[in-house]
Amino acid sequence: MKAEVVSMTADNLDMEAIRRGGDILKQGGLVAFPTETVYGLGGDALNPQASMKIYAAKGRPSDNPLIVHIAEFDKLAPIVAEVPEKAKILAEKYWPGPLTMILPKSDLVPQETTGGLDSVAVRFPSDRIAQELIKAAGGYVAAPSANTSGRPSPTTAQHVEEDLGEAIEMIIDGGQVGIGLESTIVDFTEDVPVVLRPGYISLEMLQETLGDVRMDKGLIAADSKVRPKAPGMKYRHYAPKADLAIVEGPEEAVVKKINELAAEAKAHGEQVGIIATDETKDRYPEGLVVSIGSRKEEETIAHHLYEVLRDFDQSAVRSIYSEAFYTPRMGQAIMNRLLKAAGHKIIQVV
Ligand code: TXA
Ligand code: MG
């Protein structure tokens, strides 16, 4: 099977193609579509066979639950057992948007969609194309990121085509996504809300709205025996084919160390790549360095991260050295993904 690719923009929707996409989903097929975070691989969330197809297409373990996407507020109640007061407050503030909430599920949601769990992840994306497709499909679309399991999440339709072009029926090309990192996941199945995956909406923003919110212990202590609660967060992920190491410390020392490491690798005849920022890129050898964005506009770093990692896969680069990006608001989310991509390989300099 070769996926049909249809192009449209949020301001110029192709409603005929969306209707066809909705029909494919209703019949149990798969359609990839843009959201404001990353591209999703959609299937009918209430159809167990469609969920099984999603796992197969991605090569994803079927104990790793899917996010159910909705496009109207009143579609939430039927799929959950209850909505805690704090979840209502978050929904009002951040939906539609890059927020996923874990809530106790109702019987309407099959175990296949939730990887056997009694809870369900729900998200109401703000992307217009996503919203129209979800409505055309009947209201509930299960969608993980539309990459092959283990690869960086797709931020363009071309990325989706590379990974899944032969495995699904349709890809809706809505251009490059806005945010570039997956949604923030907040778990409401315990007394205090817990962030299972950081994203555009930061812990501080959530605490400002709700008061007490915690970070999943398995995320903070990534190397310890504490397991992350979101099953997907335990896998090596977002990883480029080359070896990636993060060099961390004061800017001067980082630039010096990366230059040394690159020179060493070059001396061994090994191709290296360097991930820097607009502020530092001129201090590395031209041809080896790519800028991921500007530290003054942290959104640009989030926006380019997966694209930069994917681009290295197209080159002969064998080792990559990256600066660390602990930016004020999205730093937590950016570094969570970068550390996973690096398999937590950090070189500390002083
Ligand atoms: O931005 C996003 O969230 C994108 C777009 C397409 O919406 N989707 C996405 O889905 O990133 P996926 O499947 O790649 O990541 C979902 C994460 C996984 O780590 C999974 O383990 C976790 O959510 N998850 C889903 N349901 C869960 C549940 N009931 N309990 C705990 N974790 C859950
Ligand atoms: Mg994913």
Short mmCIF file of C-alpha atoms and ligand atoms in Angstrom, two decimals:
data_model
loop_
_atom_site.label_atom_id
_atom_site.label_comp_id
_atom_site.label_asym_id
_atom_site.label_seq_id
_atom_site.Cartn_x
_atom_site.Cartn_y
_atom_site.Cartn_z
CA MET A 1 0.00 0.00 0.00
CA LYS A 2 1.23 3.47 -0.84
CA ALA A 3 -0.27 6.33 1.13
CA GLU A 4 -2.17 9.00 -0.78
CA VAL A 5 -0.75 12.42 0.19
CA VAL A 6 -3.20 15.32 0.22
CA SER A 7 -2.11 18.89 0.94
CA MET A 8 -4.08 21.66 2.58
CA THR A 9 -3.71 24.53 5.03
CA ALA A 10 -5.79 25.48 8.07
CA ASP A 11 -7.02 28.56 6.19
CA ASN A 12 -7.82 26.62 3.07
CA LEU A 13 -9.24 23.27 4.14
CA ASP A 14 -9.92 20.60 1.52
CA MET A 15 -13.18 19.37 3.02
CA GLU A 16 -13.62 16.70 0.36
CA ALA A 17 -10.27 15.11 1.28
CA ILE A 18 -11.12 15.42 4.98
CA ARG A 19 -14.41 13.61 4.37
CA ARG A 20 -12.52 10.83 2.59
CA GLY A 21 -10.00 10.69 5.47
CA GLY A 22 -12.90 10.44 7.90
CA ASP A 23 -14.37 7.55 5.89
CA ILE A 24 -11.04 5.68 5.91
CA LEU A 25 -10.93 6.06 9.71
CA LYS A 26 -14.55 4.95 10.14
CA GLN A 27 -13.76 1.81 8.13
CA GLY A 28 -10.85 0.95 10.41
CA GLY A 29 -8.02 2.38 8.26
CA LEU A 30 -5.17 4.73 9.21
CA VAL A 31 -4.67 8.40 8.31
CA ALA A 32 -1.73 10.59 9.37
CA PHE A 33 -2.50 14.24 10.07
CA PRO A 34 -0.87 17.41 11.42
CA THR A 35 -1.43 18.74 14.93
CA GLU A 36 0.11 21.80 16.57
CA THR A 37 2.68 19.56 18.33
CA VAL A 38 3.80 16.80 15.92
CA TYR A 39 2.12 14.72 13.19
CA GLY A 40 -0.21 11.99 14.48
CA LEU A 41 -0.99 8.52 13.13
CA GLY A 42 -4.77 8.30 13.43
CA GLY A 43 -7.12 5.37 13.79
CA ASP A 44 -10.68 5.06 15.18
CA ALA A 45 -10.10 5.09 18.96
CA LEU A 46 -13.24 3.04 19.66
CA ASN A 47 -12.28 0.27 17.21
CA PRO A 48 -9.87 -2.27 18.78
CA GLN A 49 -8.71 -3.49 15.33
CA ALA A 50 -7.74 0.04 14.32
CA SER A 51 -5.61 0.39 17.46
CA MET A 52 -3.90 -2.93 16.68
CA LYS A 53 -3.17 -1.62 13.19
CA ILE A 54 -1.55 1.49 14.66
CA TYR A 55 0.79 -0.62 16.80
CA ALA A 56 1.70 -2.76 13.81
CA ALA A 57 2.35 0.20 11.48
CA LYS A 58 4.62 1.93 14.01
CA GLY A 59 6.32 -1.26 15.20
CA ARG A 60 5.26 -0.18 18.69
CA PRO A 61 4.76 -2.51 21.67
CA SER A 62 1.01 -2.88 22.24
CA ASP A 63 1.35 -2.21 26.00
CA ASN A 64 2.17 1.42 25.20
CA PRO A 65 -1.19 3.23 25.29
CA LEU A 66 -2.46 5.68 22.66
CA ILE A 67 -3.83 9.21 23.12
CA VAL A 68 -7.50 9.65 22.20
CA HIS A 69 -8.03 12.92 20.32
CA ILE A 70 -11.34 14.79 20.49
CA ALA A 71 -12.52 17.97 18.76
CA GLU A 72 -15.46 19.02 20.94
CA PHE A 73 -15.64 19.46 24.72
CA ASP A 74 -18.77 17.33 25.08
CA LYS A 75 -16.98 14.32 23.60
CA LEU A 76 -14.95 14.01 26.83
CA ALA A 77 -17.66 12.77 29.23
CA PRO A 78 -18.60 9.56 27.33
CA ILE A 79 -15.03 8.17 27.35
CA VAL A 80 -14.10 8.85 30.98
CA ALA A 81 -15.49 7.59 34.31
CA GLU A 82 -15.17 11.02 35.91
CA VAL A 83 -13.58 14.42 35.40
CA PRO A 84 -11.91 15.76 38.56
CA GLU A 85 -12.42 19.48 39.25
CA LYS A 86 -8.75 20.26 38.53
CA ALA A 87 -8.93 18.54 35.14
CA LYS A 88 -11.94 20.72 34.28
CA ILE A 89 -9.94 23.82 35.15
CA LEU A 90 -7.03 22.74 32.93
CA ALA A 91 -9.33 21.83 30.06
CA GLU A 92 -10.92 25.27 30.22
CA LYS A 93 -7.56 26.99 30.25
CA TYR A 94 -5.52 24.92 27.79
CA TRP A 95 -7.95 23.12 25.47
CA PRO A 96 -7.86 23.13 22.54
CA GLY A 97 -4.08 22.95 22.83
CA PRO A 98 -0.92 20.92 23.53
CA LEU A 99 -2.21 19.27 26.72
CA THR A 100 -3.04 15.59 27.28
CA MET A 101 -4.88 14.49 30.41
CA ILE A 102 -4.91 10.97 31.85
CA LEU A 103 -8.31 10.16 33.35
CA PRO A 104 -10.10 6.97 34.48
CA LYS A 105 -11.64 5.47 31.34
CA SER A 106 -15.23 4.41 30.64
CA ASP A 107 -16.22 1.10 29.02
CA LEU A 108 -16.57 2.81 25.66
CA VAL A 109 -12.77 2.85 25.22
CA PRO A 110 -11.34 -0.57 24.30
CA GLN A 111 -8.38 -1.99 26.26
CA GLU A 112 -6.46 -2.17 22.96
CA THR A 113 -6.44 1.63 22.76
CA THR A 114 -5.22 2.08 26.35
CA GLY A 115 -2.63 -0.70 26.27
CA GLY A 116 -4.61 -2.64 28.87
CA LEU A 117 -4.79 0.26 31.36
CA ASP A 118 -7.97 1.44 33.14
CA SER A 119 -7.11 5.03 32.35
CA VAL A 120 -7.28 6.90 29.06
CA ALA A 121 -5.15 9.76 27.69
CA VAL A 122 -7.29 12.50 26.10
CA ARG A 123 -6.23 15.51 24.05
CA PHE A 124 -8.16 18.23 22.20
CA PRO A 125 -5.72 19.61 19.62
CA SER A 126 -5.98 23.21 18.40
CA ASP A 127 -4.98 22.44 14.79
CA ARG A 128 -7.96 23.08 12.48
CA ILE A 129 -7.10 20.23 10.10
CA ALA A 130 -6.88 17.80 13.02
CA GLN A 131 -10.18 19.03 14.41
CA GLU A 132 -12.05 18.63 11.13
CA LEU A 133 -10.62 15.14 10.56
CA ILE A 134 -11.56 14.02 14.08
CA LYS A 135 -15.12 15.27 13.56
CA ALA A 136 -15.33 13.57 10.16
CA ALA A 137 -14.20 10.30 11.78
CA GLY A 138 -16.99 10.31 14.35
CA GLY A 139 -15.30 12.18 17.19
CA TYR A 140 -12.59 9.90 18.60
CA VAL A 141 -9.21 9.44 16.93
CA ALA A 142 -6.41 7.49 18.63
CA ALA A 143 -3.10 8.94 17.51
CA PRO A 144 0.46 8.38 18.58
CA SER A 145 3.19 10.41 16.91
CA ALA A 146 3.38 9.30 13.25
CA ASN A 147 6.96 7.98 13.34
CA THR A 148 8.32 4.46 13.34
CA SER A 149 8.80 3.45 16.98
CA GLY A 150 12.13 4.78 18.31
CA ARG A 151 12.67 7.46 15.65
CA PRO A 152 12.27 11.21 16.20
CA SER A 153 8.64 12.37 16.01
CA PRO A 154 7.63 13.84 12.63
CA THR A 155 7.26 17.58 12.25
CA THR A 156 6.57 17.50 8.49
CA ALA A 157 4.51 15.25 6.21
CA GLN A 158 7.77 14.21 4.48
CA HIS A 159 8.98 12.72 7.79
CA VAL A 160 5.74 10.73 8.01
CA GLU A 161 6.14 9.52 4.44
CA GLU A 162 9.71 8.35 5.13
CA ASP A 163 8.56 6.25 8.09
CA LEU A 164 5.02 5.14 7.24
CA GLY A 165 4.44 5.90 3.55
CA GLU A 166 4.07 2.21 2.74
CA ALA A 167 1.99 1.26 5.78
CA ILE A 168 -1.04 3.57 5.82
CA GLU A 169 -3.83 4.79 3.54
CA MET A 170 -3.56 8.57 3.67
CA ILE A 171 -1.25 11.37 4.81
CA ILE A 172 -2.64 14.88 5.20
CA ASP A 173 0.14 17.38 4.55
CA GLY A 174 -0.57 20.56 6.47
CA GLY A 175 2.98 21.89 6.30
CA GLN A 176 5.43 22.17 9.16
CA VAL A 177 3.92 21.91 12.66
CA GLY A 178 4.03 24.86 15.06
CA ILE A 179 5.48 23.59 18.34
CA GLY A 180 7.58 20.58 17.30
CA LEU A 181 7.52 18.66 20.62
CA GLU A 182 4.74 16.35 21.84
CA SER A 183 2.02 17.55 24.22
CA THR A 184 2.45 17.91 27.96
CA ILE A 185 0.88 14.88 29.69
CA VAL A 186 -0.78 15.37 33.09
CA ASP A 187 -2.00 12.37 35.09
CA PHE A 188 -5.18 12.85 37.15
CA THR A 189 -5.52 9.31 38.43
CA GLU A 190 -3.79 10.15 41.74
CA ASP A 191 -4.50 12.74 44.45
CA VAL A 192 -2.01 15.28 43.15
CA PRO A 193 -1.75 15.87 39.38
CA VAL A 194 1.54 14.55 37.99
CA VAL A 195 3.37 15.58 34.81
CA LEU A 196 4.27 12.38 32.95
CA ARG A 197 5.81 14.15 29.93
CA PRO A 198 6.92 17.81 29.84
CA GLY A 199 5.93 19.91 26.83
CA TYR A 200 5.07 23.42 25.67
CA ILE A 201 2.89 23.83 28.78
CA SER A 202 5.48 23.78 31.57
CA LEU A 203 5.29 22.54 35.17
CA GLU A 204 5.38 26.16 36.35
CA MET A 205 2.38 27.09 34.15
CA LEU A 206 0.44 24.13 35.55
CA GLN A 207 1.37 25.01 39.14
CA GLU A 208 0.25 28.57 38.55
CA THR A 209 -3.18 27.31 37.50
CA LEU A 210 -3.64 24.37 39.89
CA GLY A 211 -1.30 24.87 42.84
CA ASP A 212 0.26 21.52 43.73
CA VAL A 213 1.46 19.65 40.61
CA ARG A 214 4.40 17.25 40.62
CA MET A 215 6.86 15.92 38.13
CA ASP A 216 6.86 12.11 37.68
CA LYS A 217 9.78 10.76 39.73
CA GLY A 218 10.73 8.46 36.89
CA LEU A 219 11.36 11.52 34.69
CA ILE A 220 13.57 13.39 37.09
CA ALA A 221 15.65 10.36 38.09
CA ALA A 222 16.02 9.07 34.56
CA ASP A 223 18.91 6.75 35.41
CA SER A 224 17.53 5.36 38.64
CA LYS A 225 15.32 2.34 39.18
CA VAL A 226 12.20 4.50 39.32
CA ARG A 227 10.22 3.81 36.16
CA PRO A 228 8.39 6.58 34.34
CA LYS A 229 4.63 6.15 34.68
CA ALA A 230 3.83 6.83 31.02
CA PRO A 231 4.82 3.50 29.45
CA GLY A 232 6.15 5.29 26.36
CA MET A 233 8.67 7.30 28.35
CA LYS A 234 10.71 4.26 29.30
CA TYR A 235 11.79 3.41 25.77
CA ARG A 236 14.88 4.84 24.06
CA HIS A 237 13.36 7.33 21.77
CA TYR A 238 13.86 10.14 19.31
CA ALA A 239 17.26 8.64 18.68
CA PRO A 240 19.32 9.48 15.59
CA LYS A 241 21.42 6.71 14.04
CA ALA A 242 24.69 8.44 14.99
CA ASP A 243 26.04 8.48 18.56
CA LEU A 244 24.86 11.61 20.29
CA ALA A 245 26.49 13.16 23.36
CA ILE A 246 25.49 16.33 25.20
CA VAL A 247 28.20 18.65 26.49
CA GLU A 248 27.05 20.58 29.53
CA GLY A 249 28.58 23.47 31.53
CA PRO A 250 29.46 27.17 31.13
CA GLU A 251 29.32 28.37 27.51
CA GLU A 252 33.07 28.99 27.12
CA ALA A 253 33.99 25.54 28.41
CA VAL A 254 31.31 23.84 26.29
CA VAL A 255 32.47 25.48 23.06
CA LYS A 256 36.09 24.56 23.85
CA LYS A 257 35.25 20.94 24.68
CA ILE A 258 33.07 20.38 21.61
CA ASN A 259 35.80 21.81 19.36
CA GLU A 260 38.35 19.46 20.95
CA LEU A 261 36.11 16.42 20.58
CA ALA A 262 35.33 17.28 16.96
CA ALA A 263 39.02 17.75 16.12
CA GLU A 264 39.84 14.42 17.78
CA ALA A 265 37.16 12.55 15.84
CA LYS A 266 38.26 14.21 12.60
CA ALA A 267 41.84 13.16 13.24
CA HIS A 268 40.56 9.58 13.37
CA GLY A 269 38.88 10.10 10.01
CA GLU A 270 35.43 10.02 11.57
CA GLN A 271 32.62 12.31 10.36
CA VAL A 272 31.21 14.43 13.16
CA GLY A 273 28.31 16.81 13.57
CA ILE A 274 27.78 19.63 16.06
CA ILE A 275 24.46 20.99 17.31
CA ALA A 276 24.80 24.62 18.43
CA THR A 277 22.69 27.78 18.51
CA ASP A 278 22.62 31.02 16.51
CA GLU A 279 24.62 32.58 19.34
CA THR A 280 27.53 30.07 19.17
CA LYS A 281 27.51 28.52 15.70
CA ASP A 282 30.29 30.76 14.35
CA ARG A 283 32.67 29.39 16.96
CA TYR A 284 32.69 25.89 15.42
CA PRO A 285 34.09 24.65 12.10
CA GLU A 286 31.78 25.51 9.22
CA GLY A 287 30.37 22.43 7.52
CA LEU A 288 30.19 20.45 10.75
CA VAL A 289 27.88 22.68 12.75
CA VAL A 290 24.12 23.19 12.50
CA SER A 291 22.23 25.80 14.48
CA ILE A 292 19.09 24.48 16.13
CA GLY A 293 17.71 27.98 16.81
CA SER A 294 18.23 30.92 19.09
CA ARG A 295 18.50 30.86 22.87
CA LYS A 296 16.66 34.18 22.83
CA GLU A 297 13.65 32.47 21.19
CA GLU A 298 13.46 29.06 22.80
CA GLU A 299 10.46 28.07 20.67
CA THR A 300 12.83 27.91 17.70
CA ILE A 301 14.94 25.27 19.48
CA ALA A 302 11.91 23.10 20.25
CA HIS A 303 10.64 23.61 16.71
CA HIS A 304 13.83 22.35 15.04
CA LEU A 305 15.00 19.60 17.40
CA TYR A 306 13.49 16.56 15.65
CA GLU A 307 14.23 17.91 12.18
CA VAL A 308 17.90 18.39 13.06
CA LEU A 309 18.13 14.86 14.48
CA ARG A 310 16.44 13.41 11.39
CA ASP A 311 18.68 15.37 9.01
CA PHE A 312 21.76 13.78 10.57
CA ASP A 313 20.32 10.37 9.61
CA GLN A 314 20.61 11.42 5.95
CA SER A 315 24.33 12.13 6.33
CA ALA A 316 27.40 9.99 6.98
CA VAL A 317 27.95 11.57 10.41
CA ARG A 318 28.88 8.95 13.03
CA SER A 319 29.05 11.05 16.18
CA ILE A 320 27.19 14.18 17.15
CA TYR A 321 28.06 16.59 19.96
CA SER A 322 25.32 18.91 21.15
CA GLU A 323 25.21 21.86 23.47
CA ALA A 324 22.63 21.62 26.29
CA PHE A 325 19.50 23.79 26.06
CA TYR A 326 18.21 24.54 29.55
CA THR A 327 16.12 27.47 28.35
CA PRO A 328 13.76 29.15 30.86
CA ARG A 329 10.32 27.82 29.91
CA MET A 330 10.60 24.93 27.45
CA GLY A 331 14.05 23.78 28.58
CA GLN A 332 12.56 20.94 30.59
CA ALA A 333 10.75 19.55 27.55
CA ILE A 334 13.63 20.12 25.15
CA MET A 335 16.21 18.50 27.42
CA ASN A 336 13.88 15.58 28.23
CA ARG A 337 13.82 14.70 24.49
CA LEU A 338 17.50 15.47 23.86
CA LEU A 339 18.64 13.37 26.84
CA LYS A 340 16.57 10.44 25.61
CA ALA A 341 17.96 10.83 22.11
CA ALA A 342 21.47 10.76 23.61
CA GLY A 343 20.71 7.73 25.79
CA HIS A 344 21.61 10.08 28.69
CA LYS A 345 25.21 10.44 27.52
CA ILE A 346 26.39 13.72 29.10
CA ILE A 347 29.88 15.19 29.14
CA GLN A 348 30.17 17.61 32.04
CA VAL A 349 32.67 20.47 31.73
CA VAL A 350 33.53 23.26 34.18
O1 TXA B 1 1.48 15.79 21.00
C1 TXA B 1 1.11 14.63 21.14
O2 TXA B 1 0.71 14.19 22.22
C2 TXA B 1 1.17 13.71 19.91
C3 TXA B 1 0.14 14.22 18.90
C4 TXA B 1 -0.01 13.33 17.72
O3 TXA B 1 -1.09 14.43 19.52
N1 TXA B 1 0.93 12.36 20.27
C5 TXA B 1 1.84 11.60 20.95
O4 TXA B 1 1.48 10.27 21.18
O5 TXA B 1 2.91 12.03 21.31
P1 TXA B 1 2.50 9.12 21.58
O6 TXA B 1 1.72 7.87 21.51
O7 TXA B 1 3.71 9.22 20.78
O8 TXA B 1 2.80 9.40 23.09
C6 TXA B 1 1.82 9.12 24.06
C7 TXA B 1 2.44 8.96 25.42
C8 TXA B 1 3.21 7.65 25.56
O9 TXA B 1 4.39 7.90 26.30
C9 TXA B 1 2.23 6.80 26.36
O10 TXA B 1 2.89 5.82 27.11
C10 TXA B 1 1.53 7.82 27.23
O11 TXA B 1 1.38 8.91 26.39
N2 TXA B 1 0.19 7.38 27.66
C11 TXA B 1 -0.91 7.21 26.88
N3 TXA B 1 -1.95 6.78 27.61
C12 TXA B 1 -1.53 6.68 28.88
C13 TXA B 1 -2.13 6.28 30.12
N4 TXA B 1 -3.40 5.87 30.17
N5 TXA B 1 -1.37 6.29 31.24
C14 TXA B 1 -0.08 6.71 31.20
N6 TXA B 1 0.54 7.11 30.06
C15 TXA B 1 -0.16 7.09 28.92
MG MG B 2 5.68 9.10 20.17
#
